[in-house]
Amino acid sequence: MWRWKRTALTILAILVAVPPLAAAGAWLWLRSGQPTIDGTATLPGLEAPVEIARDANAVPHIFARGKADAYFALGYVHAQDRLWQMDLNRRIGSGRLSEVIGASGLRYDKLMRTLGFYRDAEAGIRALAPEVQAALTAYTAGVNASIENRSGPLPIEFQILRYQPEPWRPADSLVWGKLMALQLSGNHRDELLRARLMRRFPADRIRDLYPDYPATAPVTLAGLPDLDLGRLAAALPPPLGPSAASNEWVVSGEMTGTGKPILANDPHLQLGAPILWYLARIEAPGLSITGATVPGVPFHLLGRNDRISWGFTTTGGDTQDLFIERLDPSDPSRYLTPDGPEPFIERVETIKVKDAPDETLTVRATRHGPVLSDIEPDALGAAPQGHVVALAFTGLSDRDTTPEALYRLNRAPDWEGFKAALRLYQSPQQNIAYADIQGNIGLYTPGLVPIRRKGDGSVPVPGWTDEFGWTGAIPFDELPHAFNPPAQRIVNANNRVVPPDYPRFITNRWDDWYRASRIEQVLSETKRHDVDAAQALLMDSVTPVFAELRPEMRGIVATTPEAETALDLLRDWDGTMDRDQPEPLIFEWWLRDLHRAVYADELGDLFGDVLSSSPRVLLHMLRGAPRWCDDTITPDRTESCDDILTASFNRTVQELRQRHGDDPTDWRWGMEHRAPLAHQVLSRVPVLGDLFDIGIETDGGNQTVNRGGSAIRDAQAPFSHVHGAGYRAVYDMSDPANSRFMIATGQSGDPLSSHYGDLVERWRNGDHFTIAGSLDEVTATGLGRLTLLPAP
């Protein structure tokens, strides 16, 4: 079926992109653009021959005689398989998306130019050690050699959009890190939302909406002028992706049966095709590493070398603040500081727009950071006359040594080397788990976290005083960390990493604890946590939220036979989010409706911004603040929480009957819970989107270890699986070659390739594979062996 769809797509795409060619020749023409993975290629820039063997899963195993040649080869294969993805990412980061897609890219371009990500990336190269700069240079040469060595047409996206990729530059590799820092550190949006809520609700109601918000924390806007922050929020482009969530755990050799640790990790990010991750192995003198790379970046982000392994989860540290700056009344080109008026730092950005005139953007920055309210006229109106809104963010730096931290992490031989690498890590803050072949386990939470004179970063603050200013960052040695803890295991799933008495402020908005509690439960019940057990736990689809809400179900009264059937199903359910069962669909649809039933009436137009998949607000209101259950739209009567629970459940069953038929026993979670794995651009094109479809029904949900995250604010597809584990790995430190890997789609980013979606079903089913073997062994069982030869 997939082969037929590729053929049909080829013909259609060519008819759209290059009408002069006959449809009969379309297949052969585009197929000629597939990468060469066998034979030899003579390329300038190499010092010695490099062997690249592709295994049966299309993973490249790079065998090089020097580190520079190894990075050259990685750049070469990245560009062979993911050139469009690489080009798209650098265009987003550099604010040049509108050049190829038109005016629809302007909101992102203006934000990226305002933040100055690409300027910082260019300048940041100078902050890196010479050997790191050399690695970037070698990788860049490999990417460009791959582009120049193509013998066939460019990938189909370039054909449809009709443009040629520019040569790769070292800054192109660094700008992706800036994008990831922004995506994983977006708490300035929380500040905007909290401030908007504070304009409408008293302090006790705010604390109901943020039940983990400290009782002594401020709930006022610190004497700020009247701000229309809704205008600023509306003017900013949507986030680059859903908020991040990930799992990691590491257990000591006492629990594995081998005497050596096992580390499991599956970072949860936006799912799409191609997936973010690209598997690769490098064997070179002083560099033996296997795991997940990001096309466009020369260093492994996740993986193992021959002595240690590591994994990432996002901390959620509060590393951004919005400062309201007051203009100098006598000179609006200056803003007020405690030391008197200061001029804005200004620059003019010209944004080229496909099929439209260029856009000119004047970017201003204050001592705190770039002025966000300059992005659009509506955004400028968010602040009252005589004020602007600036963003302070630890990810805005032209001396970011995070790339060097990754370079050194890839080579770290032990815990001390691991820590030495992480001292260079700046943004985004991460919880990095550790295991080594000596039997040690650990975790460190590196990254720049600001120390504030006052406040907790929860709301915008005045910028014309130093009252709320930053005085530095938490020292590295004081950041959360653990080494060989007595419990013999470390678990993090974005839950709180420090106890309440930790002396430094990281955030007041820790993520939910449900996945972490489930991992802890399974580990406590398991006598031996070997590689197979770790793989099984990565795929665990039990939601602890159902057990939390089960007591609330006792007061529900079914009003129809169908509702009674649905209620009976839930009474006997164990909480497993199986795609072929009706219970997950009933429960999740009801939970979503219950959020609306309990507090949408009070929040009005802000409800959509507050609504999330987290049950913590809902549970708090049902148990500790039942006044929210009374429907303000019916002032003539007072509803109890039992009334709301009953009405919500019966409404849920009626809606599901309309979507999926009258018999609840015939409903299935997979009817709504499907990973679309959509292509970034082509999925938006009529007809082409269907032909590119490699989506699949999946298990899991928002609060399961096997995370099937959904955007429940989407009225049309509230449970589409758009966020989850695009990469899964289990690292066996008793035998590193026995470590297991999987990505969500396939190694290729070309929809015409047989390796574009060949891993989808195996990913859904929880399969993993090893990435190991000698050059001859990989060649004997793999897809091909390409020898890169230096030009004479």
PDB file of N, CA and C in Angstrom, residues 375-412:
ATOM      1  N   ILE A 375       7.148  43.784  17.856  1.00  0.00           N
ATOM      2  CA  ILE A 375       7.008  42.823  16.765  1.00  0.00           C
ATOM      3  C   ILE A 375       5.872  43.198  15.824  1.00  0.00           C
ATOM      4  N   GLU A 376       4.739  43.600  16.401  1.00  0.00           N
ATOM      5  CA  GLU A 376       3.575  43.988  15.607  1.00  0.00           C
ATOM      6  C   GLU A 376       2.962  45.240  16.223  1.00  0.00           C
ATOM      7  N   PRO A 377       2.253  46.034  15.426  1.00  0.00           N
ATOM      8  CA  PRO A 377       1.569  47.202  16.006  1.00  0.00           C
ATOM      9  C   PRO A 377       0.626  46.823  17.135  1.00  0.00           C
ATOM     10  N   ASP A 378      -0.087  45.707  17.005  1.00  0.00           N
ATOM     11  CA  ASP A 378      -0.987  45.272  18.076  1.00  0.00           C
ATOM     12  C   ASP A 378      -0.206  44.943  19.343  1.00  0.00           C
ATOM     13  N   ALA A 379       0.977  44.364  19.166  1.00  0.00           N
ATOM     14  CA  ALA A 379       1.795  44.032  20.330  1.00  0.00           C
ATOM     15  C   ALA A 379       2.280  45.291  21.029  1.00  0.00           C
ATOM     16  N   LEU A 380       2.642  46.300  20.255  1.00  0.00           N
ATOM     17  CA  LEU A 380       3.112  47.552  20.837  1.00  0.00           C
ATOM     18  C   LEU A 380       2.023  48.187  21.691  1.00  0.00           C
ATOM     19  N   GLY A 381       0.783  47.977  21.277  1.00  0.00           N
ATOM     20  CA  GLY A 381      -0.328  48.523  22.045  1.00  0.00           C
ATOM     21  C   GLY A 381      -0.638  47.779  23.320  1.00  0.00           C
ATOM     22  N   ALA A 382       0.074  46.677  23.583  1.00  0.00           N
ATOM     23  CA  ALA A 382      -0.158  45.928  24.813  1.00  0.00           C
ATOM     24  C   ALA A 382       0.244  46.748  26.033  1.00  0.00           C
ATOM     25  N   ALA A 383       1.325  47.504  25.898  1.00  0.00           N
ATOM     26  CA  ALA A 383       1.775  48.350  26.991  1.00  0.00           C
ATOM     27  C   ALA A 383       1.151  49.734  26.849  1.00  0.00           C
ATOM     28  N   PRO A 384       0.833  50.366  27.953  1.00  0.00           N
ATOM     29  CA  PRO A 384       0.257  51.722  27.853  1.00  0.00           C
ATOM     30  C   PRO A 384       1.270  52.680  27.260  1.00  0.00           C
ATOM     31  N   GLN A 385       0.767  53.818  26.845  1.00  0.00           N
ATOM     32  CA  GLN A 385       1.648  54.799  26.225  1.00  0.00           C
ATOM     33  C   GLN A 385       2.828  55.103  27.143  1.00  0.00           C
ATOM     34  N   GLY A 386       4.005  55.115  26.532  1.00  0.00           N
ATOM     35  CA  GLY A 386       5.195  55.409  27.304  1.00  0.00           C
ATOM     36  C   GLY A 386       5.864  54.194  27.900  1.00  0.00           C
ATOM     37  N   HIS A 387       5.472  52.977  27.476  1.00  0.00           N
ATOM     38  CA  HIS A 387       6.059  51.750  27.997  1.00  0.00           C
ATOM     39  C   HIS A 387       6.228  50.725  26.876  1.00  0.00           C
ATOM     40  N   VAL A 388       7.158  49.810  27.044  1.00  0.00           N
ATOM     41  CA  VAL A 388       7.345  48.676  26.141  1.00  0.00           C
ATOM     42  C   VAL A 388       7.629  47.435  26.993  1.00  0.00           C
ATOM     43  N   VAL A 389       7.535  46.263  26.355  1.00  0.00           N
ATOM     44  CA  VAL A 389       7.737  44.997  27.058  1.00  0.00           C
ATOM     45  C   VAL A 389       8.987  44.318  26.509  1.00  0.00           C
ATOM     46  N   ALA A 390       9.944  44.024  27.388  1.00  0.00           N
ATOM     47  CA  ALA A 390      11.200  43.381  26.987  1.00  0.00           C
ATOM     48  C   ALA A 390      11.299  41.996  27.625  1.00  0.00           C
ATOM     49  N   LEU A 391      12.039  41.133  26.955  1.00  0.00           N
ATOM     50  CA  LEU A 391      12.211  39.753  27.411  1.00  0.00           C
ATOM     51  C   LEU A 391      13.638  39.514  27.873  1.00  0.00           C
ATOM     52  N   ALA A 392      13.783  39.064  29.117  1.00  0.00           N
ATOM     53  CA  ALA A 392      15.066  38.559  29.618  1.00  0.00           C
ATOM     54  C   ALA A 392      15.021  37.040  29.541  1.00  0.00           C
ATOM     55  N   PHE A 393      16.065  36.426  28.987  1.00  0.00           N
ATOM     56  CA  PHE A 393      16.036  34.992  28.719  1.00  0.00           C
ATOM     57  C   PHE A 393      17.474  34.485  28.710  1.00  0.00           C
ATOM     58  N   THR A 394      17.745  33.458  29.481  1.00  0.00           N
ATOM     59  CA  THR A 394      19.102  32.925  29.549  1.00  0.00           C
ATOM     60  C   THR A 394      19.554  32.326  28.221  1.00  0.00           C
ATOM     61  N   GLY A 395      18.619  32.034  27.325  1.00  0.00           N
ATOM     62  CA  GLY A 395      18.978  31.484  26.021  1.00  0.00           C
ATOM     63  C   GLY A 395      19.431  32.525  25.022  1.00  0.00           C
ATOM     64  N   LEU A 396      19.376  33.801  25.402  1.00  0.00           N
ATOM     65  CA  LEU A 396      19.815  34.879  24.515  1.00  0.00           C
ATOM     66  C   LEU A 396      21.253  35.239  24.876  1.00  0.00           C
ATOM     67  N   SER A 397      22.181  34.617  24.192  1.00  0.00           N
ATOM     68  CA  SER A 397      23.591  34.842  24.499  1.00  0.00           C
ATOM     69  C   SER A 397      24.420  34.665  23.244  1.00  0.00           C
ATOM     70  N   ASP A 398      25.385  35.558  23.071  1.00  0.00           N
ATOM     71  CA  ASP A 398      26.310  35.402  21.950  1.00  0.00           C
ATOM     72  C   ASP A 398      27.596  34.715  22.400  1.00  0.00           C
ATOM     73  N   ARG A 399      27.568  34.176  23.621  1.00  0.00           N
ATOM     74  CA  ARG A 399      28.703  33.398  24.119  1.00  0.00           C
ATOM     75  C   ARG A 399      28.197  32.094  24.737  1.00  0.00           C
ATOM     76  N   ASP A 400      27.321  31.448  24.019  1.00  0.00           N
ATOM     77  CA  ASP A 400      26.694  30.206  24.500  1.00  0.00           C
ATOM     78  C   ASP A 400      27.640  29.028  24.256  1.00  0.00           C
ATOM     79  N   THR A 401      28.090  28.403  25.333  1.00  0.00           N
ATOM     80  CA  THR A 401      29.014  27.276  25.206  1.00  0.00           C
ATOM     81  C   THR A 401      28.310  25.926  25.287  1.00  0.00           C
ATOM     82  N   THR A 402      26.983  25.912  25.144  1.00  0.00           N
ATOM     83  CA  THR A 402      26.258  24.638  25.161  1.00  0.00           C
ATOM     84  C   THR A 402      26.758  23.681  24.082  1.00  0.00           C
ATOM     85  N   PRO A 403      27.051  24.129  22.850  1.00  0.00           N
ATOM     86  CA  PRO A 403      27.589  23.181  21.857  1.00  0.00           C
ATOM     87  C   PRO A 403      28.889  22.516  22.329  1.00  0.00           C
ATOM     88  N   GLU A 404      29.735  23.278  23.001  1.00  0.00           N
ATOM     89  CA  GLU A 404      30.976  22.679  23.505  1.00  0.00           C
ATOM     90  C   GLU A 404      30.683  21.675  24.613  1.00  0.00           C
ATOM     91  N   ALA A 405      29.644  21.940  25.417  1.00  0.00           N
ATOM     92  CA  ALA A 405      29.262  20.973  26.443  1.00  0.00           C
ATOM     93  C   ALA A 405      28.885  19.640  25.806  1.00  0.00           C
ATOM     94  N   LEU A 406      28.132  19.692  24.698  1.00  0.00           N
ATOM     95  CA  LEU A 406      27.753  18.453  24.009  1.00  0.00           C
ATOM     96  C   LEU A 406      28.978  17.759  23.430  1.00  0.00           C
ATOM     97  N   TYR A 407      29.864  18.527  22.828  1.00  0.00           N
ATOM     98  CA  TYR A 407      31.095  17.970  22.269  1.00  0.00           C
ATOM     99  C   TYR A 407      31.857  17.201  23.346  1.00  0.00           C
ATOM    100  N   ARG A 408      31.987  17.775  24.525  1.00  0.00           N
ATOM    101  CA  ARG A 408      32.757  17.143  25.592  1.00  0.00           C
ATOM    102  C   ARG A 408      31.963  16.026  26.276  1.00  0.00           C
ATOM    103  N   LEU A 409      30.664  16.175  26.329  1.00  0.00           N
ATOM    104  CA  LEU A 409      29.820  15.102  26.858  1.00  0.00           C
ATOM    105  C   LEU A 409      29.963  13.838  26.024  1.00  0.00           C
ATOM    106  N   ASN A 410      30.043  13.995  24.701  1.00  0.00           N
ATOM    107  CA  ASN A 410      30.194  12.842  23.814  1.00  0.00           C
ATOM    108  C   ASN A 410      31.450  12.036  24.133  1.00  0.00           C
ATOM    109  N   ARG A 411      32.444  12.690  24.734  1.00  0.00           N
ATOM    110  CA  ARG A 411      33.737  12.046  24.993  1.00  0.00           C
ATOM    111  C   ARG A 411      33.986  11.750  26.477  1.00  0.00           C
ATOM    112  N   ALA A 412      33.059  12.133  27.336  1.00  0.00           N
ATOM    113  CA  ALA A 412      33.302  12.021  28.774  1.00  0.00           C
ATOM    114  C   ALA A 412      33.540  10.569  29.167  1.00  0.00           C
TER     115      ALA A 412
END
